[in-house]
Short mmCIF file of C-alpha atoms in Angstrom, two decimals:
data_model
loop_
_atom_site.label_atom_id
_atom_site.label_comp_id
_atom_site.label_asym_id
_atom_site.label_seq_id
_atom_site.Cartn_x
_atom_site.Cartn_y
_atom_site.Cartn_z
CA GLY I 28 -55.21 172.63 -201.61
CA ASP I 29 -51.64 173.45 -200.77
CA SER I 30 -48.95 171.13 -202.07
CA VAL I 31 -45.30 170.88 -203.01
CA THR I 32 -43.94 168.88 -205.91
CA GLN I 33 -40.39 167.65 -206.27
CA THR I 34 -40.15 165.90 -209.59
CA GLU I 35 -36.88 164.05 -209.06
CA GLY I 36 -36.71 161.29 -206.52
CA LEU I 37 -33.02 160.72 -207.12
CA VAL I 38 -30.32 162.92 -208.61
CA THR I 39 -26.88 161.47 -209.17
CA LEU I 40 -24.01 163.59 -210.37
CA THR I 41 -20.25 163.90 -210.33
CA GLU I 42 -18.37 166.09 -207.89
CA GLY I 43 -17.75 169.55 -209.31
CA LEU I 44 -20.82 169.64 -211.52
CA PRO I 45 -23.68 172.06 -210.87
CA VAL I 46 -26.67 171.01 -208.81
CA MET I 47 -30.28 171.86 -209.53
CA LEU I 48 -33.15 170.33 -207.59
CA ASN I 49 -36.62 171.23 -208.75
CA CYS I 50 -39.48 172.43 -206.59
CA THR I 51 -42.88 173.74 -207.61
CA TYR I 52 -45.76 174.52 -205.35
CA GLN I 53 -49.45 175.23 -205.21
CA THR I 54 -51.04 177.50 -202.64
CA ALA I 55 -54.09 179.66 -202.28
CA TYR I 56 -52.80 182.03 -199.63
CA SER I 57 -49.18 182.02 -198.69
CA THR I 58 -45.86 181.99 -200.41
CA PHE I 59 -43.19 181.18 -197.89
CA LEU I 60 -40.90 178.47 -199.20
CA PHE I 61 -38.16 176.48 -197.53
CA TRP I 62 -35.46 173.96 -198.32
CA TYR I 63 -34.51 171.41 -195.69
CA VAL I 64 -31.55 169.03 -195.85
CA GLN I 65 -31.27 165.65 -194.15
CA HIS I 66 -27.94 163.88 -194.00
CA LEU I 67 -27.77 160.16 -193.36
CA ASN I 68 -29.01 159.19 -189.90
CA GLU I 69 -29.70 162.78 -188.96
CA ALA I 70 -32.80 164.91 -188.58
CA PRO I 71 -33.88 167.32 -191.30
CA LYS I 72 -32.71 170.86 -190.76
CA LEU I 73 -33.40 174.17 -192.43
CA LEU I 74 -31.11 175.08 -195.31
CA LEU I 75 -32.72 178.28 -196.59
CA LYS I 76 -36.04 180.06 -196.90
CA SER I 77 -37.67 182.88 -198.82
CA SER I 78 -40.88 184.78 -199.39
CA THR I 79 -39.60 187.54 -201.67
CA ASP I 80 -40.38 187.23 -205.34
CA ASN I 81 -37.39 187.12 -207.68
CA LYS I 82 -34.84 187.56 -204.90
CA ARG I 83 -31.95 185.12 -204.62
CA THR I 84 -31.45 183.55 -201.20
CA GLU I 85 -28.12 181.92 -200.33
CA HIS I 86 -26.78 179.74 -197.56
CA GLN I 87 -23.86 177.33 -197.29
CA GLY I 88 -23.10 177.57 -200.99
CA PHE I 89 -26.65 176.78 -202.05
CA HIS I 90 -29.06 179.31 -203.50
CA ALA I 91 -32.67 179.48 -204.55
CA THR I 92 -34.90 182.14 -206.08
CA LEU I 93 -38.63 182.24 -205.51
CA HIS I 94 -40.50 182.82 -208.76
CA LYS I 95 -44.16 183.39 -208.03
CA SER I 96 -45.02 183.66 -211.71
CA SER I 97 -44.02 180.03 -212.23
CA SER I 98 -44.63 178.85 -208.64
CA SER I 99 -41.09 177.56 -208.40
CA PHE I 100 -38.29 177.52 -205.84
CA HIS I 101 -35.48 175.44 -207.32
CA LEU I 102 -32.36 174.74 -205.28
CA GLN I 103 -29.01 175.28 -206.98
CA LYS I 104 -25.32 175.08 -206.31
CA SER I 105 -22.55 175.88 -208.74
CA SER I 106 -20.27 172.98 -207.86
CA ALA I 107 -21.34 169.82 -206.03
CA GLN I 108 -19.25 168.39 -203.20
CA LEU I 109 -19.24 164.87 -201.87
CA SER I 110 -20.59 166.20 -198.57
CA ASP I 111 -23.69 167.51 -200.35
CA SER I 112 -25.00 163.96 -200.64
CA ALA I 113 -28.24 164.04 -198.67
CA LEU I 114 -32.02 164.08 -198.89
CA TYR I 115 -33.42 167.49 -199.74
CA TYR I 116 -36.97 168.60 -198.99
CA CYS I 117 -38.80 171.58 -200.38
CA ALA I 118 -41.52 172.87 -198.07
CA LEU I 119 -44.30 175.44 -198.06
CA SER I 120 -45.90 177.38 -195.24
CA ALA I 121 -49.64 177.27 -195.84
CA GLY I 122 -50.49 180.70 -194.52
CA ARG I 123 -52.58 182.08 -191.69
CA ASN I 124 -55.79 180.53 -192.95
CA ASN I 125 -54.16 177.13 -192.46
CA ASN I 126 -52.44 177.95 -189.18
CA ASN I 127 -49.19 178.26 -191.10
CA ARG I 128 -49.02 174.50 -191.37
CA ILE I 129 -45.94 173.27 -193.19
CA PHE I 130 -46.27 171.03 -196.25
CA PHE I 131 -43.25 169.02 -197.36
CA GLY I 132 -42.52 167.63 -200.78
CA ASP I 133 -41.55 163.99 -201.20
CA GLY I 134 -37.86 164.80 -201.14
CA THR I 135 -35.00 164.46 -203.62
CA GLN I 136 -32.08 162.20 -202.81
CA LEU I 137 -28.86 163.79 -204.05
CA VAL I 138 -25.89 161.47 -204.55
CA VAL I 139 -22.57 163.07 -205.43
CA LYS I 140 -19.89 160.71 -206.76
CA PRO I 141 -16.14 161.30 -207.07
CA GLU O 26 -31.25 176.76 -179.19
CA ALA O 27 -34.65 175.32 -179.93
CA ALA O 28 -34.94 171.72 -178.82
CA VAL O 29 -37.13 168.74 -179.58
CA THR O 30 -36.35 165.59 -177.64
CA GLN O 31 -37.66 162.18 -178.56
CA SER O 32 -37.68 159.04 -176.48
CA PRO O 33 -36.81 156.31 -176.92
CA ARG O 34 -34.28 156.76 -179.70
CA SER O 35 -34.76 153.20 -180.80
CA LYS O 36 -37.17 150.44 -179.93
CA VAL O 37 -37.94 146.88 -180.87
CA ALA O 38 -41.59 145.97 -180.46
CA VAL O 39 -43.53 142.77 -180.86
CA THR O 40 -46.31 142.51 -183.41
CA GLY O 41 -49.61 143.22 -181.72
CA GLY O 42 -48.03 145.02 -178.81
CA LYS O 43 -48.60 148.61 -177.76
CA VAL O 44 -45.93 151.21 -178.47
CA THR O 45 -45.74 154.76 -177.21
CA LEU O 46 -43.28 157.24 -178.66
CA SER O 47 -42.74 160.41 -176.66
CA CYS O 48 -41.73 163.90 -177.70
CA HIS O 49 -40.88 166.92 -175.58
CA GLN O 50 -40.14 170.42 -176.86
CA THR O 51 -38.77 173.47 -175.11
CA ASN O 52 -39.41 175.87 -178.01
CA ASN O 53 -42.67 177.22 -176.63
CA HIS O 54 -44.25 176.25 -179.97
CA ASP O 55 -47.92 175.56 -180.33
CA TYR O 56 -47.54 173.35 -183.39
CA MET O 57 -46.21 169.79 -183.08
CA TYR O 58 -46.02 167.05 -185.68
CA TRP O 59 -45.32 163.35 -186.00
CA TYR O 60 -43.78 162.17 -189.25
CA ARG O 61 -42.88 158.76 -190.49
CA GLN O 62 -39.92 158.11 -192.75
CA ASP O 63 -39.27 154.82 -194.49
CA THR O 64 -35.84 153.96 -195.80
CA GLY O 65 -35.07 156.01 -198.87
CA HIS O 66 -38.37 157.82 -198.77
CA GLY O 67 -39.68 161.18 -197.70
CA LEU O 68 -41.51 162.41 -194.64
CA ARG O 69 -45.15 161.48 -194.27
CA LEU O 70 -47.35 163.30 -191.78
CA ILE O 71 -49.17 161.03 -189.32
CA HIS O 72 -50.74 163.41 -186.81
CA TYR O 73 -50.26 167.00 -185.79
CA SER O 74 -51.51 169.35 -183.13
CA TYR O 75 -51.71 173.12 -182.86
CA VAL O 76 -52.97 173.33 -179.31
CA ALA O 77 -52.83 171.24 -176.15
CA ASP O 78 -55.58 168.64 -175.70
CA SER O 79 -56.32 168.59 -179.43
CA THR O 80 -54.88 166.55 -182.28
CA GLU O 81 -55.50 166.40 -186.01
CA LYS O 82 -55.12 163.62 -188.52
CA GLY O 83 -52.35 163.97 -191.03
CA ASP O 84 -51.96 162.15 -194.31
CA ILE O 85 -51.43 158.61 -192.95
CA PRO O 86 -53.21 158.38 -189.55
CA ASP O 87 -54.48 154.80 -189.78
CA GLY O 88 -53.02 152.57 -187.07
CA TYR O 89 -51.80 155.52 -185.00
CA LYS O 90 -53.18 157.68 -182.25
CA ALA O 91 -51.75 160.87 -180.84
CA SER O 92 -51.97 162.64 -177.53
CA ARG O 93 -51.09 166.24 -176.65
CA PRO O 94 -51.51 166.60 -172.88
CA SER O 95 -49.57 169.86 -172.71
CA GLN O 96 -47.91 172.36 -175.01
CA GLU O 97 -44.54 170.69 -174.43
CA ASN O 98 -45.49 167.04 -174.89
CA PHE O 99 -46.82 165.09 -177.85
CA SER O 100 -47.03 161.30 -177.96
CA LEU O 101 -47.60 158.85 -180.77
CA ILE O 102 -49.34 155.62 -179.85
CA LEU O 103 -49.45 152.38 -181.78
CA GLU O 104 -52.14 150.33 -180.08
CA LEU O 105 -51.46 147.18 -182.10
CA ALA O 106 -48.03 147.40 -183.69
CA SER O 107 -47.62 145.77 -187.09
CA LEU O 108 -44.63 144.86 -189.21
CA SER O 109 -45.55 147.60 -191.69
CA GLN O 110 -45.02 150.21 -188.99
CA THR O 111 -41.28 149.56 -188.91
CA ALA O 112 -39.81 152.98 -189.75
CA VAL O 113 -38.06 156.02 -188.35
CA TYR O 114 -40.39 158.46 -186.63
CA PHE O 115 -39.66 162.16 -186.33
CA CYS O 116 -41.33 164.59 -184.00
CA ALA O 117 -41.19 168.28 -184.85
CA SER O 118 -42.44 171.64 -183.66
CA SER O 119 -43.06 175.04 -185.21
CA ASP O 120 -44.58 178.40 -184.37
CA PRO O 121 -47.92 178.78 -186.16
CA THR O 122 -48.15 182.53 -185.60
CA THR O 123 -45.84 183.38 -188.46
CA GLU O 124 -45.25 182.14 -191.97
CA ASN O 125 -41.55 182.67 -191.46
CA THR O 126 -41.37 179.69 -189.21
CA GLU O 127 -38.71 177.03 -189.10
CA VAL O 128 -39.70 173.48 -188.27
CA PHE O 129 -37.45 171.99 -185.62
CA PHE O 130 -37.05 168.22 -185.68
CA GLY O 131 -36.10 165.74 -183.04
CA LYS O 132 -33.37 163.22 -183.76
CA GLY O 133 -35.83 160.49 -184.59
CA THR O 134 -36.92 157.17 -183.14
CA ARG O 135 -36.04 154.02 -185.03
CA LEU O 136 -38.89 151.55 -184.49
CA THR O 137 -38.53 147.92 -185.48
CA VAL O 138 -41.57 145.69 -185.20
CA VAL O 139 -40.82 141.97 -185.18
#
């Protein structure tokens, strides 16, 4: 069935270093991928989304490229800021045959230190 | 602006008591979800619904019931609250007619069972 895998539960890095959060997925029908961000004591909200193979999508300094050949949609940023500390979810839309139900990964906690 | 409103925002319940969490959306979305989030962990799907008067079990439905009396309203019911159900609960909605669909979350309900 459809699923999303985020291999890192926790990523800790120093301010100014690059960020890369991994996301791979499995789906039989659809390939619409999302990244959501949840700051402390807030609700998750959409960060960026894509369905186009090999096209870079950017928003708020973050970017991700959907690679259908490797079923990946990794989230990257060139230079981490303290304010980037949050919980990040990769998500997949399961396609029309599954009523476009959304599947979330387990989330990656990003901690940026000074 | 799409809106999902949860009530109450926080609640303290007694073990064995009945708890009802309410959710109202003005997005005109057919899909609604209830997620549970434990401290430091990801979202886990409890129940969801893609049409009024019908609900589906998610990944962790045991101990919970759901009710969808109208398109706008979706409730989560804990008939016999237990200590293990202490968590933050998020309601969400999305449009199932398109893959390019953002999930909109409420601000969450912090439930403490004592």
